Coordinates of C-alpha atoms and ligand atoms in Angstrom, one line a residue:
M1 CA 89.9 94.7 109.8
N2 CA 89.1 92.9 106.6
V3 CA 92.8 92.1 106.2
Y4 CA 92.8 90.5 109.6
D5 CA 89.5 88.7 108.9
S6 CA 90.8 87.3 105.6
N7 CA 93.9 85.9 107.3
R8 CA 91.7 84.2 109.9
M9 CA 89.5 82.7 107.1
A10 CA 92.7 81.3 105.6
D11 CA 93.4 79.8 109.0
V12 CA 90.0 78.1 109.1
L13 CA 90.4 76.8 105.5
R14 CA 93.9 75.5 105.8
P15 CA 93.0 72.2 107.6
L16 CA 90.5 71.6 104.7
G17 CA 93.4 71.6 102.3
Y18 CA 93.1 75.1 100.9
E19 CA 96.1 77.4 100.6
Q20 CA 96.2 81.0 99.4
T21 CA 96.9 81.7 95.7
K22 CA 98.2 84.9 94.2
S23 CA 95.5 85.1 91.5
A24 CA 92.0 83.9 90.9
D25 CA 92.8 82.0 87.7
D26 CA 93.6 78.6 89.2
A27 CA 91.7 79.0 92.5
D28 CA 89.2 76.3 93.7
M29 CA 87.5 78.9 95.7
V30 CA 87.4 82.7 95.6
I31 CA 86.2 84.7 98.6
L32 CA 85.4 88.4 98.2
N33 CA 85.7 89.9 101.7
T34 CA 83.6 93.1 101.3
C35 CA 83.0 96.5 102.8
H36 CA 79.6 98.1 103.0
I37 CA 80.6 101.5 104.5
R38 CA 80.0 103.6 101.4
E39 CA 78.1 103.1 98.2
K40 CA 81.2 103.0 96.1
A41 CA 82.6 100.1 98.1
T42 CA 79.4 98.1 97.6
D43 CA 79.3 98.8 93.8
K44 CA 82.8 97.4 93.5
V45 CA 81.6 94.0 94.8
F46 CA 79.3 93.6 91.8
S47 CA 81.9 94.6 89.3
D48 CA 84.5 92.3 90.9
L49 CA 82.0 89.4 90.8
G50 CA 81.4 89.9 87.1
R51 CA 85.1 89.6 86.4
L52 CA 85.5 86.5 88.6
K53 CA 82.6 84.8 87.0
V54 CA 84.8 84.3 83.9
H55 CA 87.3 82.2 85.8
K56 CA 84.5 80.1 87.2
K57 CA 83.1 79.4 83.8
D58 CA 86.5 78.5 82.5
K59 CA 87.1 76.1 85.3
E60 CA 83.7 74.5 84.8
K61 CA 84.4 74.1 81.1
D62 CA 87.4 71.9 82.0
G63 CA 85.2 69.8 84.3
G64 CA 86.4 71.6 87.5
Q65 CA 84.6 73.6 90.2
M66 CA 85.3 77.0 91.6
I67 CA 83.3 78.0 94.7
M68 CA 82.5 81.7 94.7
A69 CA 81.8 83.3 98.0
V70 CA 81.0 86.8 99.2
A71 CA 81.9 87.5 102.8
G72 CA 82.0 90.6 105.0
C73 CA 79.5 93.4 105.5
V74 CA 78.0 93.6 102.0
A75 CA 77.2 89.9 102.4
Q76 CA 75.7 90.7 105.8
A77 CA 73.6 93.6 104.6
E78 CA 72.6 92.4 101.1
G79 CA 72.9 88.7 101.1
D80 CA 69.6 87.9 99.5
F81 CA 70.1 90.5 96.8
I82 CA 73.5 89.1 95.9
L83 CA 72.1 85.6 95.5
E84 CA 69.4 87.0 93.3
R85 CA 71.6 89.3 91.2
A86 CA 74.6 86.9 90.9
P87 CA 73.3 83.4 90.4
Y88 CA 76.8 82.0 90.1
V89 CA 77.7 82.9 93.7
D90 CA 77.7 79.8 95.9
M91 CA 78.1 81.2 99.4
V92 CA 77.2 84.4 101.1
F93 CA 78.3 84.8 104.8
G94 CA 78.5 87.6 107.3
P95 CA 81.5 88.8 109.3
Q96 CA 80.5 86.9 112.5
T97 CA 80.1 83.5 110.9
Y98 CA 83.4 82.6 109.3
H99 CA 84.3 80.1 112.0
E100 CA 81.5 78.1 110.4
L101 CA 83.3 77.9 107.0
P102 CA 84.1 74.2 107.1
E103 CA 80.4 73.3 107.3
M104 CA 79.5 75.9 104.6
V105 CA 82.3 74.6 102.3
A106 CA 81.3 71.0 102.8
K107 CA 77.8 71.7 101.7
A108 CA 78.8 73.9 98.7
T109 CA 81.4 71.4 97.4
K110 CA 79.1 68.4 97.8
S111 CA 76.2 69.9 96.0
N112 CA 78.5 71.0 93.1
G113 CA 76.7 74.3 92.8
E114 CA 73.2 73.0 93.5
A115 CA 72.9 74.2 97.1
R116 CA 73.5 77.9 97.7
I117 CA 74.5 78.9 101.2
I118 CA 73.5 82.1 103.0
N119 CA 74.7 82.6 106.5
T120 CA 74.0 86.1 107.8
E121 CA 72.5 85.3 111.2
F122 CA 74.4 86.6 114.2
P123 CA 75.4 83.2 115.8
G124 CA 74.9 82.6 119.5
D125 CA 78.5 81.4 119.8
N126 CA 81.4 83.7 119.5
K127 CA 83.7 83.3 116.5
F128 CA 86.8 84.2 118.4
D129 CA 86.2 81.2 120.8
K130 CA 85.9 78.9 117.8
L131 CA 88.6 80.0 115.5
P132 CA 91.9 78.0 115.3
E133 CA 95.1 79.7 116.4
E134 CA 96.2 82.1 113.8
Q135 CA 98.9 80.6 111.6
M136 CA 99.4 83.2 109.0
N137 CA 102.8 84.6 108.8
T138 CA 101.4 88.1 109.5
G139 CA 104.7 89.8 108.6
V140 CA 106.7 92.4 110.4
S141 CA 103.7 94.7 110.8
A142 CA 100.7 92.8 112.0
F143 CA 97.0 93.6 112.6
L144 CA 95.3 92.2 115.7
S145 CA 91.5 92.5 116.2
I146 CA 90.7 93.2 119.8
Q147 CA 87.2 94.7 119.6
E148 CA 84.4 94.5 117.0
G149 CA 81.0 96.0 116.4
C150 CA 79.5 99.2 117.7
D151 CA 76.7 100.4 119.9
K152 CA 77.0 104.1 119.0
F153 CA 74.6 104.4 116.1
C154 CA 75.9 107.5 114.4
T155 CA 73.1 108.3 112.0
F156 CA 75.1 107.8 108.8
C157 CA 76.8 104.5 109.7
V158 CA 76.0 100.8 108.8
V159 CA 78.6 99.3 111.2
P160 CA 76.2 98.7 114.1
Y161 CA 73.9 96.8 111.7
T162 CA 76.5 94.8 109.8
R163 CA 79.2 94.1 112.4
G164 CA 76.7 93.8 115.2
S165 CA 76.9 95.1 118.8
E166 CA 80.1 96.0 120.6
Y167 CA 82.2 93.0 121.6
S168 CA 85.7 92.9 123.3
R169 CA 87.9 89.9 123.3
G170 CA 89.5 88.7 126.6
A171 CA 92.9 90.3 127.4
K172 CA 94.7 87.0 127.8
E173 CA 93.6 85.8 124.4
I174 CA 94.8 89.0 122.9
I175 CA 98.2 89.1 124.7
D176 CA 98.8 85.4 123.7
E177 CA 98.0 86.2 120.1
A178 CA 100.3 89.3 120.2
K179 CA 103.1 87.1 121.6
R180 CA 102.7 84.6 118.8
M181 CA 102.8 87.4 116.3
V182 CA 106.1 88.6 117.8
D183 CA 107.5 85.1 117.8
G184 CA 106.6 84.9 114.2
G185 CA 108.5 88.1 113.4
A186 CA 106.2 91.0 114.0
L187 CA 107.9 94.1 115.2
E188 CA 104.8 96.3 115.0
I189 CA 101.2 95.4 116.0
T190 CA 98.2 97.5 115.3
L191 CA 95.3 96.8 117.6
L192 CA 92.0 97.0 115.7
G193 CA 88.4 97.7 116.4
Q194 CA 85.6 99.7 114.9
N195 CA 85.6 101.5 118.2
V196 CA 88.9 100.3 119.5
N197 CA 89.0 102.6 122.5
A198 CA 85.6 101.4 123.7
F199 CA 87.5 98.1 124.5
H200 CA 86.5 96.6 127.8
G201 CA 87.8 93.0 127.9
T202 CA 88.1 90.6 130.8
S203 CA 91.4 90.9 132.5
P204 CA 93.9 88.0 132.3
D205 CA 93.0 86.9 135.9
G206 CA 89.3 87.0 135.0
K207 CA 88.6 89.3 138.0
S208 CA 88.1 92.7 136.4
I209 CA 87.5 94.5 133.1
W210 CA 90.4 96.1 131.3
G211 CA 90.2 99.2 129.2
L212 CA 92.5 99.9 126.2
A213 CA 95.1 101.6 128.4
D214 CA 95.6 98.4 130.5
L215 CA 95.9 96.4 127.4
L216 CA 98.4 98.8 125.9
H217 CA 100.6 98.5 129.0
A218 CA 100.5 94.7 128.8
V219 CA 101.2 94.6 125.1
A220 CA 104.1 97.1 125.5
D221 CA 105.7 94.6 128.0
I222 CA 106.1 92.0 125.3
D223 CA 109.8 91.6 124.6
G224 CA 110.8 92.0 121.0
L225 CA 107.8 94.1 120.1
E226 CA 109.0 97.5 119.1
R227 CA 105.9 99.4 118.0
I228 CA 102.2 99.6 118.8
R229 CA 99.4 101.5 117.1
Y230 CA 95.7 101.3 117.5
T231 CA 92.8 102.2 115.2
T232 CA 90.0 103.4 115.0
S233 CA 89.1 105.4 118.0
H234 CA 86.2 107.6 119.0
P235 CA 86.8 111.0 120.7
R236 CA 84.3 110.2 123.5
D237 CA 86.2 107.1 124.6
M238 CA 89.5 108.8 125.2
D239 CA 89.6 108.4 128.9
D240 CA 92.3 109.7 131.3
D241 CA 94.2 106.4 131.5
L242 CA 94.3 106.0 127.7
I243 CA 95.5 109.6 127.3
A244 CA 98.3 108.9 129.8
A245 CA 99.2 105.7 128.0
H246 CA 100.4 107.8 125.1
A247 CA 103.6 108.4 127.0
L248 CA 104.5 104.7 126.4
P249 CA 107.5 104.9 124.1
K250 CA 106.4 101.9 122.1
L251 CA 103.0 103.5 121.3
Q252 CA 103.7 105.5 118.1
P253 CA 103.2 109.2 118.1
F254 CA 100.5 109.2 115.4
L255 CA 96.8 108.9 116.2
H256 CA 93.9 108.4 113.9
L257 CA 91.0 110.1 115.7
P258 CA 87.9 110.5 113.5
V259 CA 85.8 113.6 114.2
Q260 CA 83.7 113.7 111.0
S261 CA 82.7 117.4 111.2
G262 CA 83.7 120.6 113.0
S263 CA 80.2 121.9 113.3
D264 CA 78.3 121.4 116.5
K265 CA 75.0 121.3 114.5
I266 CA 76.2 118.6 112.2
L267 CA 77.9 116.6 115.0
E268 CA 74.5 116.5 116.7
A269 CA 72.7 115.5 113.5
M270 CA 75.2 112.7 113.1
N271 CA 74.5 111.6 116.7
R272 CA 78.2 111.8 117.5
K273 CA 77.2 112.9 121.1
H274 CA 80.0 115.4 121.6
K275 CA 80.7 119.0 120.6
R276 CA 83.8 120.3 118.8
D277 CA 85.1 121.7 122.1
L278 CA 85.4 118.2 123.5
F279 CA 87.6 117.3 120.5
F280 CA 89.9 120.3 121.1
D281 CA 90.1 119.4 124.8
V282 CA 91.0 115.7 124.0
V283 CA 93.7 116.8 121.5
E284 CA 95.2 119.2 124.0
R285 CA 95.4 116.6 126.7
L286 CA 96.9 114.0 124.4
R287 CA 99.5 116.5 123.3
K288 CA 100.4 117.1 126.9
A289 CA 100.9 113.3 127.4
R290 CA 102.9 113.0 124.1
P291 CA 104.1 116.4 122.8
D292 CA 105.1 115.1 119.4
L293 CA 101.8 113.4 118.8
T294 CA 100.4 114.0 115.3
F295 CA 96.8 113.4 114.2
S296 CA 94.8 112.1 111.3
S297 CA 91.1 112.0 111.1
D298 CA 88.0 110.9 109.1
F299 CA 85.6 113.6 107.7
I300 CA 82.3 113.4 106.0
V301 CA 81.4 116.4 103.9
G302 CA 78.0 117.1 102.4
F303 CA 76.1 115.6 105.3
P304 CA 72.4 116.5 105.0
G305 CA 71.9 120.1 106.2
E306 CA 75.6 121.1 106.0
T307 CA 75.8 124.8 105.2
D308 CA 78.8 126.8 104.1
Q309 CA 79.1 127.9 107.7
D310 CA 79.1 124.4 109.0
F311 CA 81.8 123.5 106.5
D312 CA 83.9 126.5 107.5
D313 CA 83.7 125.2 111.0
T314 CA 85.2 122.0 109.8
M315 CA 88.0 123.8 108.0
D316 CA 88.6 125.8 111.1
L317 CA 88.9 122.7 113.2
I318 CA 91.3 121.1 110.7
R319 CA 93.6 124.2 110.9
R320 CA 93.5 124.4 114.7
V321 CA 94.3 120.7 115.2
G322 CA 96.8 120.6 112.3
F323 CA 95.9 117.1 111.0
V324 CA 98.6 115.6 108.8
S325 CA 96.4 113.2 107.0
T326 CA 92.8 112.2 106.5
Y327 CA 90.3 109.8 105.2
S328 CA 87.6 112.0 103.9
F329 CA 84.4 111.2 102.0
K330 CA 81.3 112.7 100.5
F331 CA 78.2 111.6 102.5
S332 CA 76.8 108.4 101.1
A333 CA 73.3 107.5 102.1
R334 CA 73.3 104.0 103.4
P335 CA 70.2 101.9 103.3
G336 CA 68.6 101.4 106.8
T337 CA 70.4 104.3 108.5
P338 CA 68.5 107.3 109.8
A339 CA 70.6 109.8 107.8
A340 CA 69.4 108.1 104.6
N341 CA 65.9 109.6 105.2
M342 CA 67.2 113.1 106.1
K343 CA 66.1 116.2 104.1
N344 CA 68.2 119.2 103.0
L345 CA 70.5 117.1 100.9
V346 CA 73.7 118.9 99.8
H347 CA 74.1 119.1 96.1
D348 CA 76.7 116.6 94.8
K349 CA 78.6 119.4 93.1
V350 CA 78.8 121.4 96.3
A351 CA 79.9 118.3 98.3
S352 CA 82.6 117.6 95.7
E353 CA 83.9 121.2 96.0
R354 CA 84.0 120.9 99.7
L355 CA 85.8 117.6 99.6
A356 CA 88.4 119.0 97.3
A357 CA 88.9 122.1 99.5
L358 CA 89.2 119.9 102.7
Q359 CA 91.7 117.5 101.1
G360 CA 93.6 120.4 99.7
L361 CA 94.0 122.0 103.2
I362 CA 95.1 118.7 104.8
N363 CA 97.5 118.1 102.0
E364 CA 99.1 121.5 102.6
Q365 CA 99.5 120.6 106.3
Q366 CA 100.9 117.2 105.3
V367 CA 103.4 118.7 103.0
E368 CA 104.5 121.3 105.6
F369 CA 104.9 118.5 108.2
N370 CA 106.9 116.4 105.7
R371 CA 109.2 119.3 104.9
Q372 CA 109.8 119.9 108.6
S373 CA 110.8 116.3 109.0
A374 CA 114.0 116.9 107.0
G375 CA 117.0 116.9 109.2
L376 CA 115.5 114.5 111.8
T377 CA 116.5 111.0 112.5
M378 CA 113.7 108.5 112.8
G379 CA 113.1 104.9 113.3
V380 CA 111.7 103.4 110.1
L381 CA 110.3 99.9 109.8
L382 CA 111.4 98.8 106.3
D383 CA 108.8 96.3 104.9
R384 CA 108.5 96.9 101.2
R385 CA 110.7 97.2 98.1
G386 CA 110.7 100.6 96.4
K387 CA 110.1 101.3 92.7
K388 CA 113.8 101.6 92.1
E389 CA 116.4 98.9 92.4
G390 CA 118.1 98.9 95.7
Q391 CA 115.4 100.9 97.4
L392 CA 113.4 99.9 100.5
I393 CA 110.3 101.7 101.9
G394 CA 108.9 101.8 105.4
R395 CA 106.9 103.9 107.8
S396 CA 108.1 106.5 110.2
P397 CA 106.7 106.7 113.7
Y398 CA 104.3 109.4 112.3
N399 CA 103.1 107.0 109.6
Q400 CA 104.9 108.8 106.8
S401 CA 106.2 106.7 103.9
V402 CA 110.0 106.8 103.9
F403 CA 112.2 105.5 101.1
V404 CA 115.9 104.8 101.5
E405 CA 118.7 103.2 99.5
A406 CA 119.3 99.8 101.3
D407 CA 119.9 96.2 100.3
D408 CA 117.6 93.4 101.2
S409 CA 119.5 92.6 104.4
H410 CA 117.6 95.6 105.9
M411 CA 114.2 94.3 104.9
N412 CA 111.8 93.8 107.8
K413 CA 114.1 95.7 110.2
L414 CA 113.5 98.8 112.2
V415 CA 116.4 101.0 111.3
D416 CA 117.5 104.6 112.1
V417 CA 117.0 106.8 109.1
Y418 CA 118.3 110.4 108.6
I419 CA 115.6 112.3 106.7
E420 CA 117.1 114.2 103.8
E421 CA 114.1 115.6 102.2
G422 CA 110.3 115.8 102.6
F423 CA 107.9 115.5 99.6
D424 CA 104.2 115.7 99.3
N425 CA 103.5 112.1 100.1
S426 CA 106.8 110.6 101.3
L427 CA 110.2 111.3 102.8
K428 CA 113.6 110.5 101.4
G429 CA 116.2 109.3 103.9
R430 CA 119.5 107.6 104.3
L431 CA 120.4 104.8 106.6
K432 CA 122.2 105.6 109.8
D433 CA 124.9 103.1 110.6
K434 CA 123.2 100.8 113.1
T435 CA 119.8 99.4 113.6
S436 CA 118.4 100.4 116.9
T437 CA 115.1 100.4 118.8
Q438 CA 112.4 103.0 118.7
E439 CA 113.3 104.4 122.1
K440 CA 116.6 105.6 120.8
A441 CA 115.2 107.0 117.6
V442 CA 113.1 110.1 117.2
Ligands
SAH1 N1 84.2 104.1 114.3 C1 84.8 105.2 113.6 C2 84.6 105.1 112.1 C3 84.3 103.8 111.4 S1 83.6 104.0 109.8 C4 84.3 106.5 114.1 O1 83.4 106.5 114.9 O2 84.7 107.5 113.7 C5 85.0 104.6 108.9 C6 84.7 105.9 108.2 O3 83.9 105.8 107.1 C7 84.0 106.9 109.1 O4 84.8 107.6 110.0 C8 83.3 107.9 108.2 O5 84.2 109.0 107.9 C9 83.2 107.0 106.9 N2 81.8 106.8 106.7 C10 81.0 105.9 107.4 N3 79.7 106.0 106.9 C11 79.7 106.8 105.9 C12 78.7 107.3 105.1 N4 77.4 106.9 105.2 N5 79.0 108.2 104.1 C13 80.3 108.7 104.0 N6 81.3 108.3 104.8 C14 81.0 107.3 105.8
SF4_2 FE1 79.9 103.9 112.9 FE2 82.0 104.7 114.3 FE3 79.6 105.8 114.7 FE4 80.1 103.3 115.5 S1 81.0 105.2 116.3 S2 78.2 104.1 114.4 S3 81.4 102.6 113.9 S4 80.9 105.9 112.8

């Protein structure tokens, strides 16, 4: 979502004469768009700021000015602290305020570093209504935010505090944006939200509320769009219509469905409001709708009170579902969240061991899945150059990284690839003769 947000900030700044640069050396303004989800992400902000300060000083020595800004959720949560600890930062603004950038920049440039701006209120107006049409060439694989914020208040999570309460954009606005992305060359769109399947946006005729399933059907009707994905979803919001929508050929057979833990006790302490059995049930129903569906998930290990037995339950759940990839983390106490005050902390060494065991297991499952992919033909959306000359890389429908020998004429195309070999983290394939659509592949 920060990638999407950064693109939209560039849209707001372009009319003011700013354009994106590749490096900070010659920039007139640097914006760090930050993430507050775990402690490590937050620490990174301060080390990045320290590095960037050097460029600012250089610029000022030559009589110039470089505005330094911190945006995103660290700005939202720790705005005052940033201004205090980093006196060279000119602007601090939260994720719901970037439509106000022109006013903020005007103040910061006029004062030449005298006035420092902090903007972390949740504004009364909605940024999506105020933003200019997106202009970024979002590329062949584009992100589109449809929902933001969260009302679920899992006990470990800062999102409800930093992104604010749940908000869904209107369906018409989203479909129009998706069409513009396709006109601009996108073949794949990933619909984004912190809780994307809690989406409940006004229907295009304004008369009803659409869920994510309705939106997926409408987006799938866009000619020229080949692939759809969505992330991140919550198991409790997988309703019947959404499960059935997984039969849509354009919706890719790979679903990121975070569960966090396989222990009922820990799920309850996390306030996830469901038990492990609900997760198994959802997975089973999804696989009925789309038999080749593969799953990835998020896990937190070392949540306060997690015993060996609780962790074993998580490992058991991973085996039973057969996840092929994961984002997994040690619990990180976040200021202001209920879990930060919980007792029975798990020793860091134990948490590290559990994390390694969990990642090892999912890695085994991933390798097995990659090996089984050999001999199949899949649609691959080639969008990057490989390390070796004459090599292009893209994603399979199951989100695997696939590399093939192909010249640049195949770049940004969805092509049929015969998979020759599966490795730990990637697949090696060769081009089939013709490019074709997803429906024909896999
Ligand atoms: N809405 C999604 C997750 C959004 S946050 C859901 O409900 O599952 C992204 C991921 O960051 C989470 O799934 C979780 O695994 C991780 N995360 C969030 N807070 C964390 C914390 N305090 N410590 C460790 N990991 C955390
Ligand atoms: Fe955070 Fe997701 Fe829980 Fe919302 S549902 S509080 S975003 S982990």
